[in-house]
Each structure stands twice: as structure tokens, then as C-alpha cells.
PDB file of C-alpha atoms in Angstrom:
ATOM      1  CA  MET A   1     -63.646 -86.140  39.032  1.00 49.00           C
ATOM      2  CA  THR A   2     -65.040 -87.416  35.955  1.00 50.00           C
ATOM      3  CA  THR A   3     -64.075 -86.388  32.311  1.00 47.00           C
ATOM      4  CA  ALA A   4     -66.871 -84.110  31.795  1.00 48.00           C
ATOM      5  CA  GLN A   5     -66.379 -82.094  34.275  1.00 50.00           C
ATOM      6  CA  THR A   6     -62.398 -81.509  33.428  1.00 47.00           C
ATOM      7  CA  ILE A   7     -63.608 -80.739  29.926  1.00 42.00           C
ATOM      8  CA  GLN A   8     -66.200 -78.093  31.400  1.00 49.00           C
ATOM      9  CA  ASP A   9     -63.686 -76.297  33.392  1.00 49.00           C
ATOM     10  CA  VAL A  10     -61.184 -75.975  30.757  1.00 42.00           C
ATOM     11  CA  GLN A  11     -63.948 -74.003  28.472  1.00 48.00           C
ATOM     12  CA  ASP A  12     -64.887 -71.863  31.241  1.00 50.00           C
ATOM     13  CA  THR A  13     -61.449 -70.369  31.885  1.00 48.00           C
ATOM     14  CA  PRO A  14     -60.639 -66.972  30.520  1.00 49.00           C
ATOM     15  CA  PRO A  15     -57.650 -67.027  27.411  1.00 49.00           C
ATOM     16  CA  ARG A  16     -54.585 -65.350  28.680  1.00 48.00           C
ATOM     17  CA  SER A  17     -53.084 -62.254  27.015  1.00 49.00           C
ATOM     18  CA  ASN A  18     -50.416 -62.292  25.294  1.00 62.00           C
ATOM     19  CA  ALA A  19     -46.849 -60.172  26.178  1.00 61.00           C
ATOM     20  CA  MET A  20     -47.728 -57.448  23.586  1.00 64.00           C
ATOM     21  CA  ASP A  21     -51.165 -56.644  25.178  1.00 65.00           C
ATOM     22  CA  ARG A  22     -49.319 -56.430  28.433  1.00 65.00           C
ATOM     23  CA  LEU A  23     -46.698 -54.005  27.114  1.00 61.00           C
ATOM     24  CA  THR A  24     -49.067 -51.994  25.737  1.00 69.00           C
ATOM     25  CA  GLU A  25     -51.277 -51.794  28.642  1.00 68.00           C
ATOM     26  CA  LEU A  26     -48.299 -51.226  31.172  1.00 62.00           C
ATOM     27  CA  GLU A  27     -46.870 -47.920  28.660  1.00 64.00           C
ATOM     28  CA  ALA A  28     -50.439 -46.642  28.386  1.00 65.00           C
ATOM     29  CA  LYS A  29     -50.530 -46.672  31.945  1.00 61.00           C
ATOM     30  CA  VAL A  30     -46.949 -45.176  32.622  1.00 53.00           C
ATOM     31  CA  ASN A  31     -47.992 -42.302  30.011  1.00 62.00           C
ATOM     32  CA  LYS A  32     -51.098 -41.671  32.277  1.00 60.00           C
ATOM     33  CA  LEU A  33     -48.894 -41.309  35.348  1.00 52.00           C
ATOM     34  CA  GLU A  34     -46.912 -38.875  33.637  1.00 54.00           C
ATOM     35  CA  ARG A  35     -49.626 -36.511  32.508  1.00 55.00           C
ATOM     36  CA  GLN A  36     -50.727 -36.465  35.707  1.00 51.00           C
ATOM     37  CA  ALA A  37     -47.719 -35.605  37.144  1.00 48.00           C
ATOM     38  CA  GLU A  38     -46.919 -32.598  35.571  1.00 50.00           C
ATOM     39  CA  GLY A  39     -47.144 -29.575  36.382  1.00 53.00           C
ATOM     40  CA  PRO A  40     -45.900 -25.844  35.565  1.00 57.00           C
ATOM     41  CA  LEU A  41     -42.353 -26.502  36.660  1.00 52.00           C
ATOM     42  CA  ASP A  42     -42.316 -29.014  34.018  1.00 54.00           C
ATOM     43  CA  THR A  43     -43.718 -26.787  31.261  1.00 54.00           C
ATOM     44  CA  TRP A  44     -41.090 -24.078  32.485  1.00 53.00           C
ATOM     45  CA  GLN A  45     -38.021 -26.352  32.687  1.00 54.00           C
ATOM     46  CA  LYS A  46     -39.159 -27.286  28.659  1.00 52.00           C
ATOM     47  CA  ARG A  47     -39.624 -23.430  27.785  1.00 56.00           C
ATOM     48  CA  GLY A  48     -36.039 -22.693  29.659  1.00 55.00           C
ATOM     49  CA  SER A  49     -34.533 -25.811  27.460  1.00 59.00           C
ATOM     50  CA  PHE A  50     -35.493 -24.077  23.754  1.00 53.00           C
ATOM     51  CA  MET A  51     -34.479 -20.573  25.223  1.00 62.00           C
ATOM     52  CA  ALA A  52     -30.901 -22.332  26.087  1.00 60.00           C
ATOM     53  CA  LEU A  53     -30.930 -23.341  22.676  1.00 59.00           C
ATOM     54  CA  LEU A  54     -31.735 -20.109  20.828  1.00 61.00           C
ATOM     55  CA  ILE A  55     -29.257 -18.341  23.046  1.00 64.00           C
ATOM     56  CA  GLY A  56     -26.695 -20.596  22.305  1.00 61.00           C
ATOM     57  CA  ILE A  57     -27.215 -19.962  18.439  1.00 66.00           C
ATOM     58  CA  VAL A  58     -27.085 -16.546  18.721  1.00 61.00           C
ATOM     59  CA  LEU A  59     -23.964 -16.317  20.487  1.00 57.00           C
ATOM     60  CA  SER A  60     -22.546 -18.960  18.023  1.00 59.00           C
ATOM     61  CA  GLY A  61     -23.536 -16.823  15.257  1.00 57.00           C
ATOM     62  CA  TYR A  62     -21.709 -13.617  16.992  1.00 49.00           C
ATOM     63  CA  SER A  63     -18.577 -15.650  17.856  1.00 54.00           C
ATOM     64  CA  LEU A  64     -18.475 -16.428  14.084  1.00 51.00           C
ATOM     65  CA  PHE A  65     -18.825 -12.860  13.353  1.00 48.00           C
ATOM     66  CA  GLU A  66     -15.803 -11.992  15.363  1.00 52.00           C
ATOM     67  CA  THR A  67     -13.727 -14.489  14.470  1.00 54.00           C
ATOM     68  CA  PHE A  68     -14.662 -14.099  10.423  1.00 50.00           C
ATOM     69  CA  TYR A  69     -15.129 -10.432   9.971  1.00 49.00           C
ATOM     70  CA  ALA A  70     -14.822  -7.845  13.300  1.00 47.00           C
ATOM     71  CA  LYS A  71     -11.170  -9.491  13.986  1.00 50.00           C
ATOM     72  CA  PRO A  72      -9.831  -9.221  10.863  1.00 54.00           C
ATOM     73  CA  LYS A  73     -11.371  -5.955  10.060  1.00 59.00           C
ATOM     74  CA  ASP A  74      -9.696  -4.524  13.406  1.00 60.00           C
ATOM     75  CA  ALA A  75      -6.124  -6.069  12.262  1.00 65.00           C
ATOM     76  CA  ALA A  76      -6.316  -4.366   9.107  1.00 66.00           C
ATOM     77  CA  LEU A  77      -7.070  -0.917  10.633  1.00 78.00           C
ATOM     78  CA  HIS A  78      -4.136  -1.177  12.963  1.00 82.00           C
ATOM     79  CA  ASP A  79      -1.811  -2.452   9.757  1.00 84.00           C
ATOM     80  CA  ILE A  80      -2.957   0.822   8.230  1.00 86.00           C
ATOM     81  CA  GLU A  81      -2.461   3.010  11.289  1.00 87.00           C
ATOM     82  CA  GLU A  82       0.981   1.272  11.323  1.00 90.00           C
ATOM     83  CA  PHE A  83       1.875   1.904   8.127  1.00 90.00           C
ATOM     84  CA  ASN A  84       0.457   5.742   8.199  1.00 89.00           C
ATOM     85  CA  HIS A  85       2.901   5.710  11.329  1.00 92.00           C
ATOM     86  CA  ALA A  86       5.722   4.386   9.118  1.00 91.00           C
ATOM     87  CA  VAL A  87       5.619   6.755   6.283  1.00 91.00           C
ATOM     88  CA  ASN A  88       4.934   9.858   8.671  1.00 92.00           C
ATOM     89  CA  GLU A  89       8.217   8.924  10.689  1.00 92.00           C
ATOM     90  CA  VAL A  90       9.953   8.881   7.205  1.00 91.00           C
ATOM     91  CA  ALA A  91       8.639  12.179   6.401  1.00 90.00           C
ATOM     92  CA  ASN A  92       9.507  13.631   9.745  1.00 91.00           C
ATOM     93  CA  LEU A  93      12.721  12.944   9.551  1.00 89.00           C
ATOM     94  CA  ARG A  94      13.586  13.601   6.176  1.00 88.00           C
ATOM     95  CA  GLN A  95      12.204  17.168   7.377  1.00 88.00           C
ATOM     96  CA  GLY A  96      14.271  17.262  10.740  1.00 88.00           C
ATOM     97  CA  LEU A  97      17.254  16.534   8.511  1.00 86.00           C
ATOM     98  CA  ILE A  98      16.861  19.347   6.073  1.00 85.00           C
ATOM     99  CA  ARG A  99      16.095  22.093   9.011  1.00 86.00           C
ATOM    100  CA  THR A 100      19.469  20.984  10.097  1.00 83.00           C
ATOM    101  CA  GLN A 101      21.186  21.475   7.397  1.00 81.00           C
ATOM    102  CA  LEU A 102      19.852  24.981   6.140  1.00 81.00           C
ATOM    103  CA  GLU A 103      19.804  25.922   9.894  1.00 83.00           C
ATOM    104  CA  SER A 104      23.195  24.693  10.842  1.00 79.00           C
ATOM    105  CA  LYS A 105      26.869  25.884   9.578  1.00 79.00           C
ATOM    106  CA  ASN A 106      28.360  23.319  11.482  1.00 81.00           C
ATOM    107  CA  PRO A 107      29.100  20.562   8.476  1.00 82.00           C
ATOM    108  CA  GLN A 108      30.156  17.820  11.615  1.00 84.00           C
ATOM    109  CA  LEU A 109      26.777  18.143  13.043  1.00 81.00           C
ATOM    110  CA  THR A 110      25.067  17.942   9.670  1.00 81.00           C
ATOM    111  CA  MET A 111      26.756  14.702   9.214  1.00 85.00           C
ATOM    112  CA  ALA A 112      26.105  13.692  12.753  1.00 85.00           C
ATOM    113  CA  MET A 113      22.349  13.768  12.106  1.00 84.00           C
ATOM    114  CA  SER A 114      22.467  12.461   8.801  1.00 84.00           C
ATOM    115  CA  SER A 115      24.421   9.291  10.206  1.00 86.00           C
ATOM    116  CA  MET A 116      21.701   8.962  13.026  1.00 88.00           C
ATOM    117  CA  THR A 117      18.741   9.848  10.643  1.00 89.00           C
ATOM    118  CA  MET A 118      19.442   7.310   7.964  1.00 90.00           C
ATOM    119  CA  PRO A 119      19.098   4.311   9.603  1.00 90.00           C
ATOM    120  CA  GLN A 120      15.777   4.990  11.087  1.00 92.00           C
ATOM    121  CA  ILE A 121      14.692   6.217   7.810  1.00 91.00           C
ATOM    122  CA  LEU A 122      15.518   2.828   6.506  1.00 91.00           C
ATOM    123  CA  ALA A 123      13.942   0.995   9.260  1.00 93.00           C
ATOM    124  CA  ASN A 124      10.872   2.631   8.810  1.00 92.00           C
ATOM    125  CA  ILE A 125      10.791   1.793   5.024  1.00 93.00           C
ATOM    126  CA  GLN A 126      11.662  -1.692   5.599  1.00 91.00           C
ATOM    127  CA  TYR A 127       8.809  -1.906   7.961  1.00 92.00           C
ATOM    128  CA  ALA A 128       6.195  -0.336   5.934  1.00 92.00           C
ATOM    129  CA  THR A 129       7.238  -2.383   3.042  1.00 92.00           C
ATOM    130  CA  ALA A 130       6.821  -5.542   4.951  1.00 91.00           C
ATOM    131  CA  LEU A 131       3.068  -4.512   5.983  1.00 90.00           C
ATOM    132  CA  LEU A 132       2.342  -4.078   2.314  1.00 89.00           C
ATOM    133  CA  PRO A 133       0.931  -7.777   1.623  1.00 87.00           C
ATOM    134  CA  LYS A 134      -1.479  -7.079   4.235  1.00 86.00           C
ATOM    135  CA  LEU A 135      -2.861  -3.794   3.348  1.00 85.00           C
ATOM    136  CA  GLY A 136      -4.687  -4.947  -0.303  1.00 80.00           C
ATOM    137  CA  ASP A 137      -5.776  -1.921  -2.281  1.00 79.00           C
ATOM    138  CA  ASP A 138      -6.282   0.658   1.066  1.00 76.00           C
ATOM    139  CA  VAL A 139      -2.620   1.502   0.148  1.00 84.00           C
ATOM    140  CA  GLY A 140      -2.842   5.218  -0.772  1.00 85.00           C
ATOM    141  CA  VAL A 141      -0.270   6.043  -3.674  1.00 88.00           C
ATOM    142  CA  PRO A 142       0.928   9.511  -2.021  1.00 90.00           C
ATOM    143  CA  GLN A 143       2.187   7.686   0.831  1.00 91.00           C
ATOM    144  CA  LEU A 144       4.209   5.398  -1.518  1.00 93.00           C
ATOM    145  CA  ILE A 145       5.870   7.963  -3.333  1.00 93.00           C
ATOM    146  CA  VAL A 146       7.043   9.384   0.180  1.00 92.00           C
ATOM    147  CA  LEU A 147       8.654   5.927   0.712  1.00 94.00           C
ATOM    148  CA  ILE A 148       9.981   5.669  -2.699  1.00 94.00           C
ATOM    149  CA  GLY A 149      11.584   9.053  -2.481  1.00 93.00           C
ATOM    150  CA  GLU A 150      13.303   8.139   0.479  1.00 93.00           C
ATOM    151  CA  ALA A 151      14.155   4.305  -0.614  1.00 94.00           C
ATOM    152  CA  MET A 152      16.036   5.797  -3.417  1.00 94.00           C
ATOM    153  CA  ASN A 153      17.269   8.372  -1.651  1.00 90.00           C
ATOM    154  CA  ILE A 154      19.527   6.158   0.645  1.00 90.00           C
ATOM    155  CA  TYR A 155      20.203   3.679  -2.094  1.00 91.00           C
ATOM    156  CA  ASP A 156      17.679   0.734  -0.720  1.00 92.00           C
ATOM    157  CA  TRP A 157      16.937  -0.568  -4.540  1.00 93.00           C
ATOM    158  CA  ARG A 158      14.791  -3.620  -3.155  1.00 92.00           C
ATOM    159  CA  SER A 159      12.260  -1.538  -1.162  1.00 92.00           C
ATOM    160  CA  ALA A 160      12.220   1.033  -3.793  1.00 94.00           C
ATOM    161  CA  GLU A 161      10.975  -1.493  -6.862  1.00 94.00           C
ATOM    162  CA  LEU A 162       8.410  -3.224  -4.359  1.00 93.00           C
ATOM    163  CA  LEU A 163       6.954   0.305  -3.521  1.00 94.00           C
ATOM    164  CA  VAL A 164       6.936   1.468  -7.151  1.00 95.00           C
ATOM    165  CA  ASP A 165       4.965  -1.710  -8.422  1.00 93.00           C
ATOM    166  CA  ARG A 166       2.824  -1.295  -5.866  1.00 92.00           C
ATOM    167  CA  ALA A 167       2.099   2.396  -6.921  1.00 93.00           C
ATOM    168  CA  ILE A 168       1.836   1.844 -10.464  1.00 93.00           C
ATOM    169  CA  HIS A 169      -0.584  -0.805 -10.306  1.00 91.00           C
ATOM    170  CA  SER A 170      -2.698   0.448  -7.378  1.00 89.00           C
ATOM    171  CA  PRO A 171      -6.740   0.497  -8.929  1.00 87.00           C
ATOM    172  CA  LYS A 172      -7.479   3.759  -7.284  1.00 82.00           C
ATOM    173  CA  ALA A 173      -4.418   5.854  -8.314  1.00 86.00           C
ATOM    174  CA  ILE A 174      -5.873   9.097 -10.261  1.00 90.00           C
ATOM    175  CA  PRO A 175      -3.833   9.724 -13.624  1.00 91.00           C
ATOM    176  CA  THR A 176      -1.553  11.996 -11.867  1.00 92.00           C
ATOM    177  CA  MET A 177      -0.577   9.581  -9.105  1.00 92.00           C
ATOM    178  CA  ARG A 178      -0.032   6.974 -11.369  1.00 93.00           C
ATOM    179  CA  SER A 179       2.472   9.423 -13.784  1.00 95.00           C
ATOM    180  CA  GLU A 180       3.973  10.280 -10.477  1.00 95.00           C
ATOM    181  CA  ALA A 181       4.587   6.468  -9.823  1.00 95.00           C
ATOM    182  CA  TYR A 182       5.466   5.870 -13.571  1.00 96.00           C
ATOM    183  CA  ARG A 183       8.191   8.911 -13.031  1.00 96.00           C
ATOM    184  CA  TYR A 184      10.024   7.200 -10.051  1.00 96.00           C
ATOM    185  CA  LYS A 185      10.068   4.064 -11.736  1.00 96.00           C
ATOM    186  CA  ALA A 186      11.857   5.763 -14.675  1.00 97.00           C
ATOM    187  CA  ARG A 187      14.369   7.595 -12.026  1.00 95.00           C
ATOM    188  CA  LEU A 188      14.871   4.355 -10.385  1.00 96.00           C
ATOM    189  CA  ASN A 189      15.731   2.716 -13.527  1.00 96.00           C
ATOM    190  CA  PHE A 190      18.117   5.103 -14.922  1.00 95.00           C
ATOM    191  CA  MET A 191      19.976   5.170 -11.512  1.00 94.00           C
ATOM    192  CA  THR A 192      20.299   1.251 -11.272  1.00 94.00           C
ATOM    193  CA  GLY A 193      21.457   2.013 -14.943  1.00 92.00           C
ATOM    194  CA  LYS A 194      18.521   0.228 -17.003  1.00 94.00           C
ATOM    195  CA  ALA A 195      18.664   3.379 -19.448  1.00 94.00           C
ATOM    196  CA  GLN A 196      16.029   2.125 -22.034  1.00 95.00           C
ATOM    197  CA  GLU A 197      13.767   0.937 -19.107  1.00 96.00           C
ATOM    198  CA  GLY A 198      13.858   4.039 -17.735  1.00 96.00           C
ATOM    199  CA  ARG A 199      12.960   5.802 -21.132  1.00 96.00           C
ATOM    200  CA  LYS A 200       9.985   3.409 -21.464  1.00 97.00           C
ATOM    201  CA  ALA A 201       8.821   4.358 -17.739  1.00 97.00           C
ATOM    202  CA  PHE A 202       8.958   8.358 -18.401  1.00 97.00           C
ATOM    203  CA  GLU A 203       6.526   7.840 -21.913  1.00 96.00           C
ATOM    204  CA  ASP A 204       4.649   6.073 -19.514  1.00 96.00           C
ATOM    205  CA  SER A 205       4.673   9.078 -17.132  1.00 96.00           C
ATOM    206  CA  LEU A 206       3.641  11.374 -20.057  1.00 96.00           C
ATOM    207  CA  ASN A 207       0.943   8.517 -21.016  1.00 95.00           C
ATOM    208  CA  ALA A 208      -0.649   8.615 -17.715  1.00 94.00           C
ATOM    209  CA  ILE A 209      -1.847  12.271 -18.193  1.00 93.00           C
ATOM    210  CA  ARG A 210      -1.936  12.763 -21.987  1.00 89.00           C
ATOM    211  CA  GLU A 211      -6.016  12.871 -21.343  1.00 87.00           C
ATOM    212  CA  GLU A 212      -5.860  15.009 -18.598  1.00 86.00           C
ATOM    213  CA  PRO A 213      -7.500  18.679 -19.564  1.00 84.00           C
ATOM    214  CA  GLY A 214      -6.588  20.328 -16.316  1.00 83.00           C
ATOM    215  CA  PHE A 215      -5.504  23.752 -16.929  1.00 88.00           C
ATOM    216  CA  GLY A 216      -1.953  24.562 -17.093  1.00 88.00           C
ATOM    217  CA  ILE A 217      -1.227  20.243 -17.273  1.00 92.00           C
ATOM    218  CA  ASN A 218       1.684  20.700 -19.461  1.00 93.00           C
ATOM    219  CA  GLY A 219       3.489  22.378 -16.671  1.00 93.00           C
ATOM    220  CA  ALA A 220       3.086  18.735 -14.875  1.00 93.00           C
ATOM    221  CA  ARG A 221       4.402  17.396 -18.391  1.00 95.00           C
ATOM    222  CA  ALA A 222       7.248  19.626 -18.665  1.00 95.00           C
ATOM    223  CA  TYR A 223       8.432  18.947 -14.734  1.00 95.00           C
ATOM    224  CA  ILE A 224       8.333  15.001 -15.946  1.00 96.00           C
ATOM    225  CA  VAL A 225      10.427  15.894 -18.967  1.00 96.00           C
ATOM    226  CA  SER A 226      12.811  17.719 -17.063  1.00 95.00           C
ATOM    227  CA  ASP A 227      13.925  14.658 -14.800  1.00 95.00           C
ATOM    228  CA  TRP A 228      14.501  12.566 -18.322  1.00 96.00           C
ATOM    229  CA  VAL A 229      16.669  15.717 -19.127  1.00 95.00           C
ATOM    230  CA  ILE A 230      18.194  15.219 -15.884  1.00 94.00           C
ATOM    231  CA  SER A 231      18.753  11.479 -16.136  1.00 94.00           C
ATOM    232  CA  GLU A 232      20.142  11.671 -19.383  1.00 94.00           C
ATOM    233  CA  PHE A 233      22.626  13.841 -18.873  1.00 94.00           C
ATOM    234  CA  ASN A 234      23.872  11.784 -16.063  1.00 91.00           C
ATOM    235  CA  LEU A 235      24.018   8.759 -18.050  1.00 89.00           C
ATOM    236  CA  GLY A 236      26.251  10.854 -20.752  1.00 89.00           C
ATOM    237  CA  ASP A 237      23.820  10.614 -23.416  1.00 88.00           C
ATOM    238  CA  CYS A 238      23.813  14.067 -24.841  1.00 90.00           C
ATOM    239  CA  SER A 239      21.863  13.788 -28.028  1.00 91.00           C
ATOM    240  CA  ILE A 240      18.921  12.024 -26.462  1.00 92.00           C
ATOM    241  CA  GLY A 241      19.068  14.683 -23.518  1.00 91.00           C
ATOM    242  CA  ASN A 242      19.390  17.705 -25.595  1.00 93.00           C
ATOM    243  CA  GLU A 243      16.113  16.408 -27.813  1.00 94.00           C
ATOM    244  CA  ARG A 244      14.018  16.134 -24.230  1.00 94.00           C
ATOM    245  CA  VAL A 245      15.330  19.551 -23.313  1.00 94.00           C
ATOM    246  CA  THR A 246      14.057  20.864 -26.420  1.00 94.00           C
ATOM    247  CA  GLN A 247      10.614  18.613 -25.604  1.00 95.00           C
ATOM    248  CA  PHE A 248      10.576  20.748 -22.321  1.00 95.00           C
ATOM    249  CA  LEU A 249      11.032  24.247 -23.554  1.00 95.00           C
ATOM    250  CA  ARG A 250       7.904  23.501 -26.029  1.00 95.00           C
ATOM    251  CA  LEU A 251       5.836  22.579 -23.210  1.00 94.00           C
ATOM    252  CA  LEU A 252       6.674  25.500 -21.066  1.00 93.00           C
ATOM    253  CA  ASP A 253       5.631  27.791 -23.950  1.00 93.00           C
ATOM    254  CA  ASP A 254       2.333  26.990 -23.400  1.00 92.00           C
ATOM    255  CA  PRO A 255       0.541  30.008 -21.985  1.00 93.00           C
ATOM    256  CA  GLN A 256      -1.747  28.213 -19.491  1.00 92.00           C
ATOM    257  CA  VAL A 257       1.302  27.908 -17.897  1.00 92.00           C
ATOM    258  CA  GLN A 258       1.988  30.499 -15.064  1.00 92.00           C
ATOM    259  CA  GLN A 259       5.568  32.804 -15.813  1.00 93.00           C
ATOM    260  CA  MET A 260       6.332  31.771 -11.815  1.00 93.00           C
ATOM    261  CA  ALA A 261       6.781  28.027 -12.541  1.00 92.00           C
ATOM    262  CA  LYS A 262       8.283  28.501 -15.929  1.00 92.00           C
ATOM    263  CA  GLU A 263      10.897  30.392 -14.657  1.00 93.00           C
ATOM    264  CA  GLY A 264      11.450  27.989 -11.594  1.00 93.00           C
ATOM    265  CA  MET A 265      11.516  24.931 -13.216  1.00 93.00           C
ATOM    266  CA  ARG A 266      13.990  26.593 -15.864  1.00 93.00           C
ATOM    267  CA  ALA A 267      16.361  27.536 -13.434  1.00 93.00           C
ATOM    268  CA  THR A 268      16.159  24.340 -11.549  1.00 93.00           C
ATOM    269  CA  LEU A 269      16.725  22.515 -14.499  1.00 93.00           C
ATOM    270  CA  LYS A 270      19.601  24.603 -15.538  1.00 92.00           C
ATOM    271  CA  ALA A 271      21.330  24.330 -11.832  1.00 91.00           C
ATOM    272  CA  GLN A 272      20.790  20.657 -11.872  1.00 90.00           C
ATOM    273  CA  LEU A 273      22.664  20.412 -15.172  1.00 90.00           C
ATOM    274  CA  MET A 274      25.253  22.570 -14.154  1.00 88.00           C
ATOM    275  CA  GLN A 275      26.473  19.569 -11.867  1.00 84.00           C
ATOM    276  CA  SER A 276      26.767  17.284 -14.833  1.00 76.00           C
ATOM    277  CA  SER A 277      30.161  17.096 -16.517  1.00 71.00           C
ATOM    278  CA  HIS A 278      29.226  14.550 -19.183  1.00 81.00           C
ATOM    279  CA  CYS A 279      27.513  16.963 -21.569  1.00 86.00           C
ATOM    280  CA  PRO A 280      27.730  20.952 -22.063  1.00 88.00           C
ATOM    281  CA  MET A 281      24.885  22.930 -21.014  1.00 89.00           C
ATOM    282  CA  PRO A 282      22.042  23.741 -23.850  1.00 89.00           C
ATOM    283  CA  SER A 283      22.211  26.857 -25.050  1.00 86.00           C
ATOM    284  CA  GLU A 284      18.543  26.837 -25.348  1.00 83.00           C
ATOM    285  CA  LEU A 285      18.622  26.939 -21.733  1.00 79.00           C
TER     286      LEU A 285
END
């Protein structure tokens, strides 16, 4: 073979494709085969995957709702029910004890009932007090006052102080209920030897209903002052006690206060002062 023929053969040979061109051709062939092989089942599978994803998102949202809203709300309702149940138990136990004292003429039976009832009252008071941090502003002041009175009756000062503080600072308390809370705070302070703080609380109790325009509201004010009189006489501060007696009678003179209420409060105050040996009976009564 001559040199001229060899050169001619090389010129007639077509150039080879590079590696990138071959890969591009192969990818095009694969895509074409996939499009040809795709049928209705593949389409439904894609749609099913999307639906599964959507359902997963919905279920995740529901789970978050249950975790952060529904379950805490159910727990809060359960705590409120438990609190109210404890309050009702305390009230029922006290009513049963009073009924026994009134109906039974056997002092041993009365003492036995009292020794059985007091621990139950104390247990319910402390359980209700332990629930307070969980209840927020949903606690009613009337329920708190029931617990306060019983805590004071059994000398549970710690629970009484917590309950009084909660009642006074309740944002939902109407003026008359706030006044009652302050009245119990005053009594509690006097019973624990804090007379000056007790006087301040009695003043706060009166101020809480100072602007109340209700008919016969001076009867409620007189009731507060009668407690103040008893507290002063029990501590032996007769001069301040007599000043409060004058205030009490002045409030009772209001013609809007019913006559039956006047006679009842006057008689009750006189009967309670007769039990005090620190001060003589005020002549005005």
C-alpha cells in the first residue's frame, strides 16, 4: 500500500463522538423508555404519595393540637372539678358536725364526731390549697372564703394565709367578695396577734364597698364593723372597741337597713361580747 492511499483512508474515516456525547445519548434513550413504560398505575402511585404526605401533615397538626391545647384544657377542667369537690366536702363535713351538735344531747358523741371530722376537713383544705397554683384565675372567691373560714376554725394558719391572699388578688372578684376577703384577712391577723395589720385589713374591707350604691349596703358595712368590735374586745383594746361600737350603731341607723337585720346584728354582737372578759359591755348596746 502506497503512502497516498493510507492518507486517503484516514481522511475518509468519520470522527468518533466524545464521552459526553455518548452519555447524553444514553440519558435520552433511558428517559424515552421510562416515558413509554409509565402507565396508569404509576400515575396513581404518585398521587397516592402526595395524599399520604397530606394526611401525615394533618395528623401531625392534630397531634400538636392535642398536646398543646386539648390535653392541658382537659387537665385544667379536671383540676377545677377536684378543687370544687374538696370545697363541697369541707362544707358538707361542717354542716354535718353542726347538725350533730344541735340534734344530739350527748357531749361524748359530739366530741367523737368532731375528732373524726376535723382531720377530714384539714385534708380537703390542704388538697384544695395544693391545687391553687394549677388553677390560674378560674378559682371563685366564694369557694376560697369557705376554705378560709374552715382553715381558721382548725388553726391552719398557713393555708388560711394562702387562701386569703389568693381571694384578695383575684381579678374576677366583685367588690362585695373582695370586701369579704379583706374581712377574713383582718380576722386572721387579729387571731394571730397582728392587730395593726388587722385594723388596716378592716379598713380595706370597708373601702372595698365604699362606692357601692346598693340598697341597704350599710347593713353589710355594719356587719364588718361588728367583727372589728369583737376582734378589739378579744384583745382587750376597749377604747378602740368602743369607737367601733359607735360606728356600728351609726351604720345600723340607716333607714334602708331592715329592722330584722338591725335587731339580729345587734343581738349577735351583744351575745359575743358577753363572752369577752377583757372589756365591760358597752352601754349603747
